[in-house]
PDB file of C-alpha atoms in Angstrom:
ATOM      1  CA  UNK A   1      -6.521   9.029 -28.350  1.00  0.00           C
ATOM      2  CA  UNK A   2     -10.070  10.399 -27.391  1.00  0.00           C
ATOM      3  CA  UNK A   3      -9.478  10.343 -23.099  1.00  0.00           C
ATOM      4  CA  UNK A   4     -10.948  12.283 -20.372  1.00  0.00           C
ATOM      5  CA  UNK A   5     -10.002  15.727 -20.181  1.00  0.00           C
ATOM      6  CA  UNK A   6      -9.508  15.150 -16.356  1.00  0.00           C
ATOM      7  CA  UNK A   7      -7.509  12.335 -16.229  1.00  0.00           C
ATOM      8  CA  UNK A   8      -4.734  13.187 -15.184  1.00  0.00           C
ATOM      9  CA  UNK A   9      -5.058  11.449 -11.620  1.00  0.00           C
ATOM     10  CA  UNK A  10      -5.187   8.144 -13.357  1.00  0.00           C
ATOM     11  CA  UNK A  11      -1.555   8.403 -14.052  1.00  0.00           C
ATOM     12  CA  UNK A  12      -0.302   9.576 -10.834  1.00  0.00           C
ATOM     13  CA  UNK A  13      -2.224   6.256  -9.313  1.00  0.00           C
ATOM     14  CA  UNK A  14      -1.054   4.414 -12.127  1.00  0.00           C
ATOM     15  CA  UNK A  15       2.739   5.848 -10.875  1.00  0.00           C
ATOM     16  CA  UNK A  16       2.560   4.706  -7.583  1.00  0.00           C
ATOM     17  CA  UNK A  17       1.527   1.503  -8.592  1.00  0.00           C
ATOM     18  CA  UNK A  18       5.004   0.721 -10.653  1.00  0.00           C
ATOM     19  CA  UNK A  19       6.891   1.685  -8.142  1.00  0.00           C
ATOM     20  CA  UNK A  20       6.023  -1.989  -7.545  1.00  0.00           C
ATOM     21  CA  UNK A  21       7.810  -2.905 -10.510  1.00  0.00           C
ATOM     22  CA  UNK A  22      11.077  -5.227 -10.140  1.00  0.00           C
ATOM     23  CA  UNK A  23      12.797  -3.676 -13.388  1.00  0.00           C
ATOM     24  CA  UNK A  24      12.518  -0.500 -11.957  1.00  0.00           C
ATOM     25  CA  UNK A  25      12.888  -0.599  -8.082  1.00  0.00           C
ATOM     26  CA  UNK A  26      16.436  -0.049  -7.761  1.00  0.00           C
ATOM     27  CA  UNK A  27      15.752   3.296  -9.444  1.00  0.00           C
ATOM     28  CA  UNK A  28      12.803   4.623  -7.226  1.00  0.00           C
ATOM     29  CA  UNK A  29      15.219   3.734  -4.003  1.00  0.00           C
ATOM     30  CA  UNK A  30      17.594   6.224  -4.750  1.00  0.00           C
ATOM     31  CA  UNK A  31      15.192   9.403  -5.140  1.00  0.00           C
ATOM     32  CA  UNK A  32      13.401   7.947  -2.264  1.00  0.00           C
ATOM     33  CA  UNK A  33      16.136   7.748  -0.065  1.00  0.00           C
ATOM     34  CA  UNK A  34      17.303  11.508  -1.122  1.00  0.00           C
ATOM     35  CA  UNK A  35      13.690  12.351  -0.401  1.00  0.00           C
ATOM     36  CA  UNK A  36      13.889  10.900   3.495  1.00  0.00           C
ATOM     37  CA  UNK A  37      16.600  13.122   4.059  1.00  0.00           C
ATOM     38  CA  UNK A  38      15.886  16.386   2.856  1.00  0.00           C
ATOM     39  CA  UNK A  39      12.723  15.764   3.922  1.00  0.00           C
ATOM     40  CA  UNK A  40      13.880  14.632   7.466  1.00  0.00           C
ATOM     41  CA  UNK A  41      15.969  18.190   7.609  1.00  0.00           C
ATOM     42  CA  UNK A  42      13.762  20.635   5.781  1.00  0.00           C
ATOM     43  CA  UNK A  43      11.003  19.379   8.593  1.00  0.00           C
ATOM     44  CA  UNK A  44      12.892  20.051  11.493  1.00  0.00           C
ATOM     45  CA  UNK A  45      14.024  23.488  10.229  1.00  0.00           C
ATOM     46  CA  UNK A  46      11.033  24.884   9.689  1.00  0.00           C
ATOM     47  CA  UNK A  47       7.975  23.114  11.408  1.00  0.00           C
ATOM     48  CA  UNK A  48       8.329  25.892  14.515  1.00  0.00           C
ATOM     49  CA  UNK A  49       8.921  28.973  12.100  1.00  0.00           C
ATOM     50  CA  UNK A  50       5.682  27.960  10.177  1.00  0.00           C
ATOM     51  CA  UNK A  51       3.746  27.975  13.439  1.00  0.00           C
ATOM     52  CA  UNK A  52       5.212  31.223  14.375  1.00  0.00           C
ATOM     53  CA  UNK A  53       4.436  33.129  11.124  1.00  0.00           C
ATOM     54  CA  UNK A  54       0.862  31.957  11.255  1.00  0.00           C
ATOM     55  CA  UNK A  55       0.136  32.890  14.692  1.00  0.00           C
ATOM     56  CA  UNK A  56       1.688  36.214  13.466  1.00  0.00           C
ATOM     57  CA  UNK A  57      -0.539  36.404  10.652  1.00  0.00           C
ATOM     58  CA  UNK A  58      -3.520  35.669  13.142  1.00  0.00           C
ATOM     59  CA  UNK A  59      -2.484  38.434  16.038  1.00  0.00           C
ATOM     60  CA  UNK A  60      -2.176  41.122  12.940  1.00  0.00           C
ATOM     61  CA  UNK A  61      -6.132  41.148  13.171  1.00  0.00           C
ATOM     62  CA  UNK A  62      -7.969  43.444  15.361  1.00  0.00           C
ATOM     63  CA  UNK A  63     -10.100  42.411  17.799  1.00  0.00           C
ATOM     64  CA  UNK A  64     -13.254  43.064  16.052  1.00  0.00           C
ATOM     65  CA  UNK A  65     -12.635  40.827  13.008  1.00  0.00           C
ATOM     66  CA  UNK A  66     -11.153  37.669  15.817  1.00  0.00           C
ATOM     67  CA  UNK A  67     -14.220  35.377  13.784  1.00  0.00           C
ATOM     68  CA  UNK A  68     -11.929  35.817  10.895  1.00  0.00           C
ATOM     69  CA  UNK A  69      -9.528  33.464  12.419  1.00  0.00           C
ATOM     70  CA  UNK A  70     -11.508  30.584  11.305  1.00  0.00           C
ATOM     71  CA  UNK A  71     -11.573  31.610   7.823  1.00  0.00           C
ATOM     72  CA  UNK A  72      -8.002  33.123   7.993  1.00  0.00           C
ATOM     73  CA  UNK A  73      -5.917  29.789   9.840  1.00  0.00           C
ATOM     74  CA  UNK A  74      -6.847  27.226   6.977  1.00  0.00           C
ATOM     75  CA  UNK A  75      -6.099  29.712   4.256  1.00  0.00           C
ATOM     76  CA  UNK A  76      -2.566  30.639   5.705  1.00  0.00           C
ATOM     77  CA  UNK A  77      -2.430  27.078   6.342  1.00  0.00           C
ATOM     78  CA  UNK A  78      -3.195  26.165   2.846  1.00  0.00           C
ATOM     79  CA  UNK A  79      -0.410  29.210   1.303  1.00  0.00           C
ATOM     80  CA  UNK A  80       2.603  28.012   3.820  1.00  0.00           C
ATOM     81  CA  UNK A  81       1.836  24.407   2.933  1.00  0.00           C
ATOM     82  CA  UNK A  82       1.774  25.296  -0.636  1.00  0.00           C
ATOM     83  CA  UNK A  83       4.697  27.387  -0.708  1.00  0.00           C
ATOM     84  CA  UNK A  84       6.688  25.167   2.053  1.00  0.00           C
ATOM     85  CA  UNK A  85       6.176  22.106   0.370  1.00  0.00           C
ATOM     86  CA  UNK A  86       7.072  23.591  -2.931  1.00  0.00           C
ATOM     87  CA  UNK A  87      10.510  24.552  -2.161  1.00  0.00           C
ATOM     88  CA  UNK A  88      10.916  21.423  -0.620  1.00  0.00           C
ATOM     89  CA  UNK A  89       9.498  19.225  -3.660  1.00  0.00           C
ATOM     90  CA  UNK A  90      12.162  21.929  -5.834  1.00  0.00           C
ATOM     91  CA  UNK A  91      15.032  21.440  -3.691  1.00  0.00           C
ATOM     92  CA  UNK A  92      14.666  17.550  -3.871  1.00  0.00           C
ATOM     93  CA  UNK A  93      13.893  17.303  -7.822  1.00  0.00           C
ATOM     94  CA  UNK A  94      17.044  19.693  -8.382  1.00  0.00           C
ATOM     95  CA  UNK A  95      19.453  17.213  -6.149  1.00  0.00           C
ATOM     96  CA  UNK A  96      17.552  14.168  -6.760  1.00  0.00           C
ATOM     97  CA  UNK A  97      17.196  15.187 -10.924  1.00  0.00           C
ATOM     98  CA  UNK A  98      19.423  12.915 -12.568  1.00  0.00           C
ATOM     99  CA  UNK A  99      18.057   9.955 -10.843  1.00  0.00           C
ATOM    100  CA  UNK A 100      14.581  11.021 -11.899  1.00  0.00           C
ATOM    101  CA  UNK A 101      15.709  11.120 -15.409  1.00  0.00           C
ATOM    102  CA  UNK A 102      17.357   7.545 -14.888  1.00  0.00           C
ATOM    103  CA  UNK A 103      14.142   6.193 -13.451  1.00  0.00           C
ATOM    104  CA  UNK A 104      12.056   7.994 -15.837  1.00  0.00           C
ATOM    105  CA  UNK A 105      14.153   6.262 -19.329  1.00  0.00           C
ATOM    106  CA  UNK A 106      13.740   3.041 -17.239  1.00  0.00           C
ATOM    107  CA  UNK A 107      10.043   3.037 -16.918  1.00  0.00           C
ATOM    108  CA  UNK A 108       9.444   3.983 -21.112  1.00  0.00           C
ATOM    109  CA  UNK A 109      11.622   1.636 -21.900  1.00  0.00           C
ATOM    110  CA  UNK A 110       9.539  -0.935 -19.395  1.00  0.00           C
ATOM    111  CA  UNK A 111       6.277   0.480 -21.263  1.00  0.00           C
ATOM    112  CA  UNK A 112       7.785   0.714 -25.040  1.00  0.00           C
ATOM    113  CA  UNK A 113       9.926  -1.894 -25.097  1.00  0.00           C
ATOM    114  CA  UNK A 114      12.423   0.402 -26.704  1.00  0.00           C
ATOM    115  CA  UNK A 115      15.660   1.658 -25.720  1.00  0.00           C
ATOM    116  CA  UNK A 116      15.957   5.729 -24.866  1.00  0.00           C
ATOM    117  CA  UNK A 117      19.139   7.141 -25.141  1.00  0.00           C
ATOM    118  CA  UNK A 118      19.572   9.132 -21.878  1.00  0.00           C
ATOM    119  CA  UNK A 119      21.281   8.333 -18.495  1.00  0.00           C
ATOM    120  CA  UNK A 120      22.246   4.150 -18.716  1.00  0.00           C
ATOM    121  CA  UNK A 121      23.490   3.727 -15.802  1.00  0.00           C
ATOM    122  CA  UNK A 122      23.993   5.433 -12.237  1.00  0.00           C
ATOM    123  CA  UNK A 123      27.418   6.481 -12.862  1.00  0.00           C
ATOM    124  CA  UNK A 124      26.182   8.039 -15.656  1.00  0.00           C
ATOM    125  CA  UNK A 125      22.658   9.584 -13.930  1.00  0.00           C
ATOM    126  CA  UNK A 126      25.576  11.264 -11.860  1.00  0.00           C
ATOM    127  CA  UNK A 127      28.172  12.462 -14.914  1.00  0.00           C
ATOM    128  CA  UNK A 128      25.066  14.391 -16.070  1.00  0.00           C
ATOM    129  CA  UNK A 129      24.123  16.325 -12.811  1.00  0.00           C
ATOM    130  CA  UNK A 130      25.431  19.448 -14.129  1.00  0.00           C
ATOM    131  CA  UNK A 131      23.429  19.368 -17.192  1.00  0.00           C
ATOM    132  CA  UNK A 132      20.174  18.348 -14.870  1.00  0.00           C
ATOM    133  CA  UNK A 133      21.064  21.524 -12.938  1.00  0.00           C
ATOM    134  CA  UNK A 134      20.512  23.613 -15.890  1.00  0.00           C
ATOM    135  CA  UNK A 135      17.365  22.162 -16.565  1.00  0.00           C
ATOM    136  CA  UNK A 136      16.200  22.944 -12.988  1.00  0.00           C
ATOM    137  CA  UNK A 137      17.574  26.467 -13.364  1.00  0.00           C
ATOM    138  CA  UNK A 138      15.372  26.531 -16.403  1.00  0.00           C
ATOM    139  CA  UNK A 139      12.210  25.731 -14.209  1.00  0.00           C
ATOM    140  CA  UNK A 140      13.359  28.179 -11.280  1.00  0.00           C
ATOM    141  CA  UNK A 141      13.058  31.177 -13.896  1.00  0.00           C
ATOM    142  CA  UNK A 142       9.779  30.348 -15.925  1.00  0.00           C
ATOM    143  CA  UNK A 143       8.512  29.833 -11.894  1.00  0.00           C
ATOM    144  CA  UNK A 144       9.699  32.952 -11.029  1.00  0.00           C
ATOM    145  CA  UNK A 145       8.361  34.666 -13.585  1.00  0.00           C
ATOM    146  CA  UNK A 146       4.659  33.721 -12.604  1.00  0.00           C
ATOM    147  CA  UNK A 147       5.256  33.673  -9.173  1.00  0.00           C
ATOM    148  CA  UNK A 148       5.879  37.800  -9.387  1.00  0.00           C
ATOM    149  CA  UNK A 149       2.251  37.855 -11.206  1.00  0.00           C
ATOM    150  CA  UNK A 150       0.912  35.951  -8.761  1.00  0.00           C
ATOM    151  CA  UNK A 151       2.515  38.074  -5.877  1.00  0.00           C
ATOM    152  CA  UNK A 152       0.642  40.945  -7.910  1.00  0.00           C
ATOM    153  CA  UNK A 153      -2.699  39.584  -7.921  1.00  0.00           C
ATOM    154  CA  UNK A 154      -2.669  38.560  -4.407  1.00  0.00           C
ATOM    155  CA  UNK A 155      -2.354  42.146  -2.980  1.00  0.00           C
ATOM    156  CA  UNK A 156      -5.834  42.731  -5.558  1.00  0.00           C
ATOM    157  CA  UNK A 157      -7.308  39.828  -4.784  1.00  0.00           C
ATOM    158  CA  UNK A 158      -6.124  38.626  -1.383  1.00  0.00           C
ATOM    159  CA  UNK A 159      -9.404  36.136  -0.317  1.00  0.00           C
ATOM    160  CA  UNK A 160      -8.010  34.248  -3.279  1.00  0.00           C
ATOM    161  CA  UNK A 161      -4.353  33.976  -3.047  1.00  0.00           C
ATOM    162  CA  UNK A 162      -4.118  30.781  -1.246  1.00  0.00           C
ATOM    163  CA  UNK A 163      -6.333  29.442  -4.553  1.00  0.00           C
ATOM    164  CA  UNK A 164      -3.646  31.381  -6.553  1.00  0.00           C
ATOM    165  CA  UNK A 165      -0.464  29.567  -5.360  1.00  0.00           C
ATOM    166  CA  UNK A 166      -1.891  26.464  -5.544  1.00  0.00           C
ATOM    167  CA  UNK A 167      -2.841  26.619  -9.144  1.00  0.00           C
ATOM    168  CA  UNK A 168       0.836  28.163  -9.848  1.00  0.00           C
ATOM    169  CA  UNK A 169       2.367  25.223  -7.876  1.00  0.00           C
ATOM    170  CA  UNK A 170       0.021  22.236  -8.941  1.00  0.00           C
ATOM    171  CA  UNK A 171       1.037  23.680 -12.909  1.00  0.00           C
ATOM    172  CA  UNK A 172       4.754  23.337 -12.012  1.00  0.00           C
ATOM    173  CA  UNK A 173       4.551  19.893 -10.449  1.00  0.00           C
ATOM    174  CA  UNK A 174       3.189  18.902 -14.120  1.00  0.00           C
ATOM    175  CA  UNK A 175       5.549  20.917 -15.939  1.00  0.00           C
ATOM    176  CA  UNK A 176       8.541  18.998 -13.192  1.00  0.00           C
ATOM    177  CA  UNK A 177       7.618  15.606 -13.536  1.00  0.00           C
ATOM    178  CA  UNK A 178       6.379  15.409 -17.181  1.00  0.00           C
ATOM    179  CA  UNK A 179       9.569  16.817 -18.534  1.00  0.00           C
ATOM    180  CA  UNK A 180      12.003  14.278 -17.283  1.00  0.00           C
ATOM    181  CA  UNK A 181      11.008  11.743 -20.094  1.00  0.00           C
ATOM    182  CA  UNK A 182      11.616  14.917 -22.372  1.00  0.00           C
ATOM    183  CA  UNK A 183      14.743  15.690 -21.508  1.00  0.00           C
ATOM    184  CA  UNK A 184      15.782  12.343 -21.942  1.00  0.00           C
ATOM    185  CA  UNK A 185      14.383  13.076 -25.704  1.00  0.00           C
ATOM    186  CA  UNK A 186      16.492  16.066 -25.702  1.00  0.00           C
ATOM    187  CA  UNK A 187      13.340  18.498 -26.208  1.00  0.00           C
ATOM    188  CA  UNK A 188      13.910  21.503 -25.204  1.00  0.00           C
ATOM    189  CA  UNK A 189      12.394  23.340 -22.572  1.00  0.00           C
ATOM    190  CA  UNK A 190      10.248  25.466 -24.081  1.00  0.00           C
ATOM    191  CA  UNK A 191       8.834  22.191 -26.499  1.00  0.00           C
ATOM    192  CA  UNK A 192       8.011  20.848 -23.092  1.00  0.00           C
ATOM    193  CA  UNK A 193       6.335  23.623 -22.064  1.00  0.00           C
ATOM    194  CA  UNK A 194       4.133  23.722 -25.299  1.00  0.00           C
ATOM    195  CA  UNK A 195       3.501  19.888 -25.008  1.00  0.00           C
ATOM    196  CA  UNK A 196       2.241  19.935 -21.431  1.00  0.00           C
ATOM    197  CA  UNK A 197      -0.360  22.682 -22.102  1.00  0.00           C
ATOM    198  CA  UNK A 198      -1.677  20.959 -25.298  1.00  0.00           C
ATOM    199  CA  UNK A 199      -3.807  18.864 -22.524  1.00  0.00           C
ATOM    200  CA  UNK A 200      -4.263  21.713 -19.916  1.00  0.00           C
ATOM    201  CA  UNK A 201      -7.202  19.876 -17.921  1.00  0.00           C
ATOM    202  CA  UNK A 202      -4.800  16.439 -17.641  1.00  0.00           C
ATOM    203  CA  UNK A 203      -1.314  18.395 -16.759  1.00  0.00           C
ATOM    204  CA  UNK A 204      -3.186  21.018 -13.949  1.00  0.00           C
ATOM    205  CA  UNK A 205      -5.292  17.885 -12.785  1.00  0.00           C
ATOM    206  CA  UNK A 206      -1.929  15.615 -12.772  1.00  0.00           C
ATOM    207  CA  UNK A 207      -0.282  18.460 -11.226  1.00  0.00           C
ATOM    208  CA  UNK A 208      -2.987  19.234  -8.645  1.00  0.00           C
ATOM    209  CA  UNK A 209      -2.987  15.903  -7.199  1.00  0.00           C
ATOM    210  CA  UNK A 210       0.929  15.372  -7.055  1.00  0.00           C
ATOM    211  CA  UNK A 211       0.749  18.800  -5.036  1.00  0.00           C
ATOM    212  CA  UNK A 212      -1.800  17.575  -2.138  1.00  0.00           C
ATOM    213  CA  UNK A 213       0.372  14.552  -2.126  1.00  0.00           C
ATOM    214  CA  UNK A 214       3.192  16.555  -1.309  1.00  0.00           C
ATOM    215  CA  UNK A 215       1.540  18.141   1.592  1.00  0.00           C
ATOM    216  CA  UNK A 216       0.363  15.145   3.267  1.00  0.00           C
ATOM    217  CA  UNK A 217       3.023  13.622   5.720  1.00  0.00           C
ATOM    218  CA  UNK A 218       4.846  10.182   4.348  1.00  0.00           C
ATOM    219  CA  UNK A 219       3.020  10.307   1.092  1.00  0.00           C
ATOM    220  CA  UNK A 220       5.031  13.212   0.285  1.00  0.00           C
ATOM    221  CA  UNK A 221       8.504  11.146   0.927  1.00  0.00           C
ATOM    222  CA  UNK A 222       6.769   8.796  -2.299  1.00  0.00           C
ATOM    223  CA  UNK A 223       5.113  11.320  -4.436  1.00  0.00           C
ATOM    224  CA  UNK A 224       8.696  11.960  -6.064  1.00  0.00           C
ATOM    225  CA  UNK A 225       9.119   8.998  -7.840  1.00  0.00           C
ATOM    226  CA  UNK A 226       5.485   7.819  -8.087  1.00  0.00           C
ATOM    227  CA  UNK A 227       5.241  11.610 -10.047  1.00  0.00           C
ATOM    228  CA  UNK A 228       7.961  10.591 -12.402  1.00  0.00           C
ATOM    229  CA  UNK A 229       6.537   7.033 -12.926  1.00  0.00           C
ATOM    230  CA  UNK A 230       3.298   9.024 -13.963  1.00  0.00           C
ATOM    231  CA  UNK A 231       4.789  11.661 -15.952  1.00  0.00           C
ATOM    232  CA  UNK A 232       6.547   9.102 -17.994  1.00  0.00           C
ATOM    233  CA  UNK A 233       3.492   7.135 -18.618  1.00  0.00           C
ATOM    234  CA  UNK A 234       1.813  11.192 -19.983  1.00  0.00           C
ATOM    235  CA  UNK A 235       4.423  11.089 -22.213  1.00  0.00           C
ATOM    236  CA  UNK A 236       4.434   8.209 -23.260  1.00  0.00           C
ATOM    237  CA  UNK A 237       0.575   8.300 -24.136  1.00  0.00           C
ATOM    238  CA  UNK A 238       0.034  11.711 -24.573  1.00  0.00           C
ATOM    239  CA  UNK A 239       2.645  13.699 -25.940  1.00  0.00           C
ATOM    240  CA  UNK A 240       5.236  11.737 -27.241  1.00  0.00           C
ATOM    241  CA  UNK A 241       3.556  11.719 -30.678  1.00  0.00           C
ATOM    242  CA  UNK A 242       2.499  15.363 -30.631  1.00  0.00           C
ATOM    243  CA  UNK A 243       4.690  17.382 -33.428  1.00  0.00           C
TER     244      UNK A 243
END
């Protein structure tokens, strides 16, 4: 298939627009409704402290570089969103994970017409939490890994760090929400891995886009399952096929 290299927003508006779907609505409820409430928490826990550390970042400044506050307030807003909103997309995929696998076999089965062998119904979305854990887990250490280089280059280059955990984050989110239809495939994580960067500009642009979504208010309660919709229509046309 000869497609844009950049194409990867297509499928994340092609995601939200199945969530439409009546075959598959009962399964975008559920990680929606998980969403609303961590969402609803993690908000009121931490709207005040992100003010606070920002202000702090701002006061740090001497008073002859105060015109740097208007270059330095959208930058730290940019890294605390990015990092925030991050933890909060990870602790809702690694709760809300074996729903997202349900929901992701039911939309390639919707698109294939075939039958995947993976979570069938809720009870079992739920048997297999444990082994959805270990998958997160699995996520959690490749992110750390990069996260430490990251923290590393933003001390050398520190204009650019806000830049730096985006790209980091954006590349997860596409690494998160393609690999549900994988798992259901039983591929491990590391084939995954390998499969997503075959078609680096798609997956970071994917990625990219599902990470603003998850910084904008109410969009980010649907980017969750509108992600997974989209990831499962990547592998579907993308990578499913690649040895």
């Amino acid at each position: 298939m000869n497609a844009r290299p950049l194409s990867g927003p297509d499928y994340l508006i092609r995601g939200f627009k199945m969530l439409r779907e009546p075959g598959i609505r009962l399964f975008v409820v559920l990680p929606l409704l998980i969403n609303v409430v961590i969402f609803g928490t993690f908000t009121a826990l931490t709207l005040e402290t992100i003010s606070g550390w920002i202000n702090q970042v701002v006061a740090w400044l001497p008073s002859w570089l105060d015109f740097l506050q208007w270059i330095l307030w959208p930058l730290a807003v940019i890294l605390v969103l990015a990092i925030v909103m991050y933890i909060f997309s990870t602790v809702a995929n690694i709760i809300a994970s074996p729903f997202n696998g349900l929901l992701a076999e039911k939309v390639e089965e919707m698109l294939t017409g075939e039958d995947v062998s993976g979570r069938e119904t809720i009870g079992m979305a739920i048997a297999s939490f444990p082994k959805s854990i270990g998958r997160e887990c699995q996520k959690l250490l490749y992110y750390f890994g990069f996260a430490i280089l990251t923290l590393i280059a933003s001390f050398v280059i520190s204009p650019l760090s806000p830049l730096l955990w985006f790209a980091l984050n954006a590349w997860m989110m596409a690494i998160e929400y393609c690999d549900y239809p994988m798992d259901n495939h039983k591929l491990s994580f590391k084939d995954a891995r390998k499969r997503v960067a075959s078609q680096r500009g798609t997956s970071a642009s994917y990625g990219a886009l599902v990470m603003l979504g998850t910084m904008v208010p109410i969009l980010n309660l649907f980017i969750m399952p509108a992600a997974v919709c989209g990831g499962t229509l990547m592998w579907v046309e993308r990578f499913k096929n690649k040895a």
